[in-house]
Amino acid sequence: MSSPDTLTNSKTAQGPLVEARGLSHVRDGRTVMAIGDWQLQPGAHALLLGPSGSGKTTFINIVTGLLTPSHGAISVAGEVMSALPPASRDALRRRTIGLVFQTLRLIPALSVTDNLALAQQLALGHVDRAAIAGMIDRVGLAHRAAARPRQLSQGEGQRAAIARALITRSRLVVADEPTSALDDANAARMIDLMFDVADATGATLLVATHDGRIAHRFANRLNLMAPVAA
Amino acid sequence: MIGLSLAYLKDRGLNTALNILLLALSVASLVILLLFSSQLENRFDKDAQGIDMVVGAKGSPLQLILSSVYHVDIPTGNVPLDTVPLLRRQLGVAEAIPLALGDSFRSFRIVGTEPAYPALLGASLADGRMFSAKMEAVIGADVAARTGATLGQRFVGGHGMSSGDEGPKHEETPFIVVGRLKPTGTVIDRLILTRVESVWGVHGIEDPGEDHHDGESAEDHEAHAGAAEVTAVLVRFGSPIAAVRLPGFINRQTNLQAAVPAVEVSRLLALVGVGLDAVRAFAVLLMLTAGLSIFVALLTALKEREGDMAMLRVIGASRAAIIGQVASEGLILASAGATLGLLLGHGVIGMAAASIEQLRALGLNAFAFHPGEALIVAAALGIGLIAALIPALRVLKNDIAETLANAR
């Protein structure tokens, strides 16, 4: 049994992939994010919508276990993030979540191919070169596979970062402003790609954005309000 | 993760190369000092094996030892031939071997002595036979290799200890090579050995044990033979009492000088050692500087890569993997520096031995390894590891979310 604001581990249950209970976060005496109760079912494509400073990134950090919420709890794949020791949290993130950040965070010393290979090695314990080549081709970077991140345009870098998140075949793909640097055509292409791969692998998508160009593609939306006083 | 470390090092190639070079120079300096000092000491020990005391003319005892045992200095003078039987009669003296110096052939010293001398240094014949008659010579392994002299070949000595092909020669009294010694790794490899009487003969001094020549008066023979001297006498003791009693007795009671190789060599090494210690301290300082340079380089690189490290953690790298990755960068740098340093150190020793005559004479060997080199390599790796671990642990303390947020 769980109280309204608590969650218990239930790995075997066929429940939501992500479940928040009474979730909010306070920083420097200010509530920077307040969601309350929320669920994301497996295979769903959800949009996290809100103006700048509404706590989208804070929520993503909490979902991915990088930040412990001030109030409430969140479970991913049946495990309560904040209840896990750091090593288990790292392992859950590695097994379950693929991340695309607003800043690309590609490793500058590695080529696009090697960035994907490193992510695959860390998440899956092996490297599938054919799958990597296929993914790079799907994001339209086949001609830039050997390029270093600094040699890529912002848009190319964004596509490479998305390819890295998708190559690990994670159950949950979390993207923070993935299309902010892309033109209309590439933004649409990226969202198509994310939907395709998510559908093909059964992955769940959680995309945080204030990009109105892609908002209409999502039926499942979570609106975050502007910050409120604690 | 090793691949990632190599990629990071390659990415800042110039910085990596400079750090490797700095560490290599410090390792090379320490290796050169270690090889030089250990091979020098080893050579001193080997050359003086079995020689407990040297008796010669008054003067500097160190000069007497250097000229008679190591053949690198000019002698202090000559002593009467009677000194040899006098020493042999002393209680506790097992062996007294005369040396007569003064000439050379292509910079290799010609030493008048007895067959007991090569035996004392453990030399044996590679081919031919030991010298027995006057003007017969046995050559050391280096002499044979460098001059190309073969058995039966005649050669003429030049006056002086290090004459080359220039200078006055004793054309009328050629030597004949009758034997060649096997390499010993001692000074004897670089000597030409003959009877003491040969050296006298070259300088017109008659053997006092020989009958006088036809037409020569008994007085003339006495006069010529009276000049028969030796340069020094190498003494091996048969009892420890002689070691205590004889050197002091000779120095106090006679016009001769007795010097003990062990004492003089330790005095010389103590003098040289001050210089070596100063250079060694400098090399250690250089190694610490290299370590500090690696530390600064990795600290700066990791500061710039805090976002990368956080991202690696986000995509699944464990803390141990992050530490391992950074540590491997330090270790790769240190390994490359140590390997290059070893090659450089041995290369310099080899080049020095090949191009500087005095160092070649000391028998410096670039292909000899000293166990201390393992310690130098271990110190270099340790410095590389510590220089990497400190910034790695610092980065791990960072909050991942905060790092990623700050890097936006």
PDB file of C-alpha atoms in Angstrom, chain B residues 21-177:
ATOM      1  CA  LEU B  21      58.922  14.932 -23.225  1.00  0.00           C
ATOM      2  CA  LEU B  22      59.310  16.602 -19.825  1.00  0.00           C
ATOM      3  CA  LEU B  23      58.853  13.322 -17.978  1.00  0.00           C
ATOM      4  CA  ALA B  24      61.113  11.513 -20.455  1.00  0.00           C
ATOM      5  CA  LEU B  25      63.911  14.029 -19.846  1.00  0.00           C
ATOM      6  CA  SER B  26      63.727  13.547 -16.089  1.00  0.00           C
ATOM      7  CA  VAL B  27      63.615   9.747 -16.382  1.00  0.00           C
ATOM      8  CA  ALA B  28      66.509   9.842 -18.863  1.00  0.00           C
ATOM      9  CA  SER B  29      68.579  12.040 -16.494  1.00  0.00           C
ATOM     10  CA  LEU B  30      68.035   9.630 -13.613  1.00  0.00           C
ATOM     11  CA  VAL B  31      68.743   6.589 -15.786  1.00  0.00           C
ATOM     12  CA  ILE B  32      71.961   8.131 -17.119  1.00  0.00           C
ATOM     13  CA  LEU B  33      73.121   8.942 -13.586  1.00  0.00           C
ATOM     14  CA  LEU B  34      72.197   5.489 -12.331  1.00  0.00           C
ATOM     15  CA  LEU B  35      73.889   3.655 -15.196  1.00  0.00           C
ATOM     16  CA  PHE B  36      76.953   5.901 -15.105  1.00  0.00           C
ATOM     17  CA  SER B  37      77.511   5.699 -11.343  1.00  0.00           C
ATOM     18  CA  SER B  38      76.715   1.989 -11.032  1.00  0.00           C
ATOM     19  CA  GLN B  39      78.822   0.996 -14.038  1.00  0.00           C
ATOM     20  CA  LEU B  40      81.642   3.227 -12.810  1.00  0.00           C
ATOM     21  CA  GLU B  41      81.579   1.652  -9.335  1.00  0.00           C
ATOM     22  CA  ASN B  42      81.270  -1.808 -10.820  1.00  0.00           C
ATOM     23  CA  ARG B  43      84.204  -1.132 -13.125  1.00  0.00           C
ATOM     24  CA  PHE B  44      86.302   0.215 -10.247  1.00  0.00           C
ATOM     25  CA  ASP B  45      85.526  -2.909  -8.220  1.00  0.00           C
ATOM     26  CA  LYS B  46      86.287  -5.303 -11.073  1.00  0.00           C
ATOM     27  CA  ASP B  47      89.537  -3.588 -12.058  1.00  0.00           C
ATOM     28  CA  ALA B  48      90.795  -3.643  -8.496  1.00  0.00           C
ATOM     29  CA  GLN B  49      89.790  -7.225  -7.753  1.00  0.00           C
ATOM     30  CA  GLY B  50      92.509  -9.082  -5.872  1.00  0.00           C
ATOM     31  CA  ILE B  51      94.685  -5.968  -5.559  1.00  0.00           C
ATOM     32  CA  ASP B  52      94.926  -5.117  -1.869  1.00  0.00           C
ATOM     33  CA  MET B  53      97.740  -2.586  -2.030  1.00  0.00           C
ATOM     34  CA  VAL B  54      99.822  -0.753  -4.596  1.00  0.00           C
ATOM     35  CA  VAL B  55     103.387   0.307  -3.886  1.00  0.00           C
ATOM     36  CA  GLY B  56     104.976   3.037  -5.960  1.00  0.00           C
ATOM     37  CA  ALA B  57     106.908   6.263  -5.819  1.00  0.00           C
ATOM     38  CA  LYS B  58     105.937   8.952  -3.302  1.00  0.00           C
ATOM     39  CA  GLY B  59     103.240  11.315  -4.478  1.00  0.00           C
ATOM     40  CA  SER B  60      99.495  11.321  -4.604  1.00  0.00           C
ATOM     41  CA  PRO B  61      98.082   7.961  -3.480  1.00  0.00           C
ATOM     42  CA  LEU B  62      95.024   8.493  -5.704  1.00  0.00           C
ATOM     43  CA  GLN B  63      97.300   9.141  -8.691  1.00  0.00           C
ATOM     44  CA  LEU B  64      99.214   5.958  -7.905  1.00  0.00           C
ATOM     45  CA  ILE B  65      95.979   3.933  -7.835  1.00  0.00           C
ATOM     46  CA  LEU B  66      94.546   5.587 -10.965  1.00  0.00           C
ATOM     47  CA  SER B  67      97.756   5.030 -12.947  1.00  0.00           C
ATOM     48  CA  SER B  68      98.573   1.499 -11.778  1.00  0.00           C
ATOM     49  CA  VAL B  69      95.164  -0.092 -11.236  1.00  0.00           C
ATOM     50  CA  TYR B  70      92.878   1.781 -13.635  1.00  0.00           C
ATOM     51  CA  HIS B  71      95.505   2.992 -16.118  1.00  0.00           C
ATOM     52  CA  VAL B  72      93.906   6.434 -16.477  1.00  0.00           C
ATOM     53  CA  ASP B  73      96.537   8.741 -15.014  1.00  0.00           C
ATOM     54  CA  ILE B  74     100.280   9.204 -15.305  1.00  0.00           C
ATOM     55  CA  PRO B  75     102.414   7.361 -12.722  1.00  0.00           C
ATOM     56  CA  THR B  76     103.940   9.105  -9.699  1.00  0.00           C
ATOM     57  CA  GLY B  77     107.421   7.895 -10.725  1.00  0.00           C
ATOM     58  CA  ASN B  78     109.442   4.697 -10.582  1.00  0.00           C
ATOM     59  CA  VAL B  79     110.713   2.546  -7.719  1.00  0.00           C
ATOM     60  CA  PRO B  80     113.844   0.351  -7.548  1.00  0.00           C
ATOM     61  CA  LEU B  81     113.521  -3.178  -8.862  1.00  0.00           C
ATOM     62  CA  ASP B  82     114.601  -4.429  -5.413  1.00  0.00           C
ATOM     63  CA  THR B  83     111.218  -3.370  -4.131  1.00  0.00           C
ATOM     64  CA  VAL B  84     109.644  -6.459  -5.721  1.00  0.00           C
ATOM     65  CA  PRO B  85     111.695  -9.108  -3.856  1.00  0.00           C
ATOM     66  CA  LEU B  86     111.545  -6.956  -0.740  1.00  0.00           C
ATOM     67  CA  LEU B  87     107.758  -7.026  -0.765  1.00  0.00           C
ATOM     68  CA  ARG B  88     107.624 -10.720  -1.634  1.00  0.00           C
ATOM     69  CA  ARG B  89     109.666 -11.466   1.485  1.00  0.00           C
ATOM     70  CA  GLN B  90     107.188  -9.661   3.741  1.00  0.00           C
ATOM     71  CA  LEU B  91     105.060 -11.798   6.014  1.00  0.00           C
ATOM     72  CA  GLY B  92     101.462 -11.931   4.840  1.00  0.00           C
ATOM     73  CA  VAL B  93     102.178 -10.988   1.214  1.00  0.00           C
ATOM     74  CA  ALA B  94     100.744 -13.662  -1.082  1.00  0.00           C
ATOM     75  CA  GLU B  95     101.641 -12.029  -4.364  1.00  0.00           C
ATOM     76  CA  ALA B  96     103.642  -9.011  -5.570  1.00  0.00           C
ATOM     77  CA  ILE B  97     103.350  -8.241  -9.286  1.00  0.00           C
ATOM     78  CA  PRO B  98     105.554  -5.571 -10.878  1.00  0.00           C
ATOM     79  CA  LEU B  99     104.265  -3.113 -13.468  1.00  0.00           C
ATOM     80  CA  ALA B 100     106.499  -1.125 -15.825  1.00  0.00           C
ATOM     81  CA  LEU B 101     104.693   1.646 -17.669  1.00  0.00           C
ATOM     82  CA  GLY B 102     105.780   4.341 -20.075  1.00  0.00           C
ATOM     83  CA  ASP B 103     104.804   3.435 -23.635  1.00  0.00           C
ATOM     84  CA  SER B 104     101.687   2.922 -25.628  1.00  0.00           C
ATOM     85  CA  PHE B 105     100.458   1.764 -29.019  1.00  0.00           C
ATOM     86  CA  ARG B 106      97.562   3.696 -30.611  1.00  0.00           C
ATOM     87  CA  SER B 107      96.539   4.975 -27.156  1.00  0.00           C
ATOM     88  CA  PHE B 108      96.607   1.483 -25.622  1.00  0.00           C
ATOM     89  CA  ARG B 109      99.087   1.186 -22.788  1.00  0.00           C
ATOM     90  CA  ILE B 110     101.990  -1.217 -22.994  1.00  0.00           C
ATOM     91  CA  VAL B 111     102.433  -2.767 -19.550  1.00  0.00           C
ATOM     92  CA  GLY B 112     105.557  -4.648 -18.558  1.00  0.00           C
ATOM     93  CA  THR B 113     104.512  -7.259 -16.042  1.00  0.00           C
ATOM     94  CA  GLU B 114     104.302 -10.984 -15.323  1.00  0.00           C
ATOM     95  CA  PRO B 115     101.699 -13.595 -16.419  1.00  0.00           C
ATOM     96  CA  ALA B 116     100.377 -13.424 -12.845  1.00  0.00           C
ATOM     97  CA  TYR B 117      98.819 -10.013 -13.654  1.00  0.00           C
ATOM     98  CA  PRO B 118      96.220 -11.189 -16.227  1.00  0.00           C
ATOM     99  CA  ALA B 119      95.595 -14.206 -13.992  1.00  0.00           C
ATOM    100  CA  LEU B 120      94.873 -11.866 -11.064  1.00  0.00           C
ATOM    101  CA  LEU B 121      92.179 -10.084 -13.122  1.00  0.00           C
ATOM    102  CA  GLY B 122      90.685 -13.368 -14.290  1.00  0.00           C
ATOM    103  CA  ALA B 123      91.852 -13.004 -17.897  1.00  0.00           C
ATOM    104  CA  SER B 124      92.461 -16.038 -20.067  1.00  0.00           C
ATOM    105  CA  LEU B 125      93.776 -16.514 -23.580  1.00  0.00           C
ATOM    106  CA  ALA B 126      91.385 -16.485 -26.504  1.00  0.00           C
ATOM    107  CA  ASP B 127      94.141 -17.704 -28.817  1.00  0.00           C
ATOM    108  CA  GLY B 128      97.931 -17.864 -28.970  1.00  0.00           C
ATOM    109  CA  ARG B 129     100.024 -18.170 -25.845  1.00  0.00           C
ATOM    110  CA  MET B 130     101.180 -16.098 -22.898  1.00  0.00           C
ATOM    111  CA  PHE B 131     104.269 -13.898 -23.396  1.00  0.00           C
ATOM    112  CA  SER B 132     107.513 -15.498 -22.241  1.00  0.00           C
ATOM    113  CA  ALA B 133     110.472 -14.080 -24.170  1.00  0.00           C
ATOM    114  CA  LYS B 134     111.428 -10.392 -24.386  1.00  0.00           C
ATOM    115  CA  MET B 135     109.381  -8.315 -26.869  1.00  0.00           C
ATOM    116  CA  GLU B 136     106.559 -10.821 -26.960  1.00  0.00           C
ATOM    117  CA  ALA B 137     103.180  -9.242 -26.293  1.00  0.00           C
ATOM    118  CA  VAL B 138      99.682 -10.404 -25.389  1.00  0.00           C
ATOM    119  CA  ILE B 139      96.890  -8.011 -26.311  1.00  0.00           C
ATOM    120  CA  GLY B 140      93.565  -7.376 -24.587  1.00  0.00           C
ATOM    121  CA  ALA B 141      90.245  -7.975 -26.353  1.00  0.00           C
ATOM    122  CA  ASP B 142      89.544  -4.258 -27.028  1.00  0.00           C
ATOM    123  CA  VAL B 143      93.065  -3.724 -28.360  1.00  0.00           C
ATOM    124  CA  ALA B 144      92.579  -6.611 -30.783  1.00  0.00           C
ATOM    125  CA  ALA B 145      89.173  -5.339 -31.857  1.00  0.00           C
ATOM    126  CA  ARG B 146      90.189  -1.715 -32.297  1.00  0.00           C
ATOM    127  CA  THR B 147      93.635  -2.165 -33.863  1.00  0.00           C
ATOM    128  CA  GLY B 148      92.877  -5.309 -35.822  1.00  0.00           C
ATOM    129  CA  ALA B 149      96.158  -6.769 -34.555  1.00  0.00           C
ATOM    130  CA  THR B 150      96.550 -10.508 -35.156  1.00  0.00           C
ATOM    131  CA  LEU B 151      98.922 -13.188 -33.905  1.00  0.00           C
ATOM    132  CA  GLY B 152     102.414 -12.876 -35.317  1.00  0.00           C
ATOM    133  CA  GLN B 153     101.940  -9.220 -36.205  1.00  0.00           C
ATOM    134  CA  ARG B 154     104.674  -6.795 -35.213  1.00  0.00           C
ATOM    135  CA  PHE B 155     104.090  -3.318 -33.886  1.00  0.00           C
ATOM    136  CA  VAL B 156     106.178  -0.474 -32.548  1.00  0.00           C
ATOM    137  CA  GLY B 157     105.364   1.288 -29.306  1.00  0.00           C
ATOM    138  CA  GLY B 158     105.372   5.027 -28.955  1.00  0.00           C
ATOM    139  CA  HIS B 159     106.726   6.968 -26.036  1.00  0.00           C
ATOM    140  CA  GLY B 160     104.151   8.215 -23.596  1.00  0.00           C
ATOM    141  CA  MET B 161     100.954   6.914 -22.055  1.00  0.00           C
ATOM    142  CA  SER B 162      98.474   7.915 -24.684  1.00  0.00           C
ATOM    143  CA  SER B 163     100.393   8.475 -27.887  1.00  0.00           C
ATOM    144  CA  GLY B 164      98.461   7.871 -31.039  1.00  0.00           C
ATOM    145  CA  ASP B 165     100.198   7.474 -34.347  1.00  0.00           C
ATOM    146  CA  GLU B 166     102.050  10.749 -33.733  1.00  0.00           C
ATOM    147  CA  GLY B 167     105.062  11.218 -31.458  1.00  0.00           C
ATOM    148  CA  PRO B 168     108.409   9.458 -30.996  1.00  0.00           C
ATOM    149  CA  LYS B 169     108.511   5.738 -31.674  1.00  0.00           C
ATOM    150  CA  HIS B 170     110.809   2.935 -30.642  1.00  0.00           C
ATOM    151  CA  GLU B 171     111.294   1.738 -34.234  1.00  0.00           C
ATOM    152  CA  GLU B 172     114.296  -0.414 -33.435  1.00  0.00           C
ATOM    153  CA  THR B 173     112.518  -2.527 -30.837  1.00  0.00           C
ATOM    154  CA  PRO B 174     109.247  -3.888 -32.254  1.00  0.00           C
ATOM    155  CA  PHE B 175     106.910  -6.126 -30.290  1.00  0.00           C
ATOM    156  CA  ILE B 176     105.363  -9.292 -31.683  1.00  0.00           C
ATOM    157  CA  VAL B 177     101.851 -10.382 -30.810  1.00  0.00           C
TER     158      VAL B 177
END
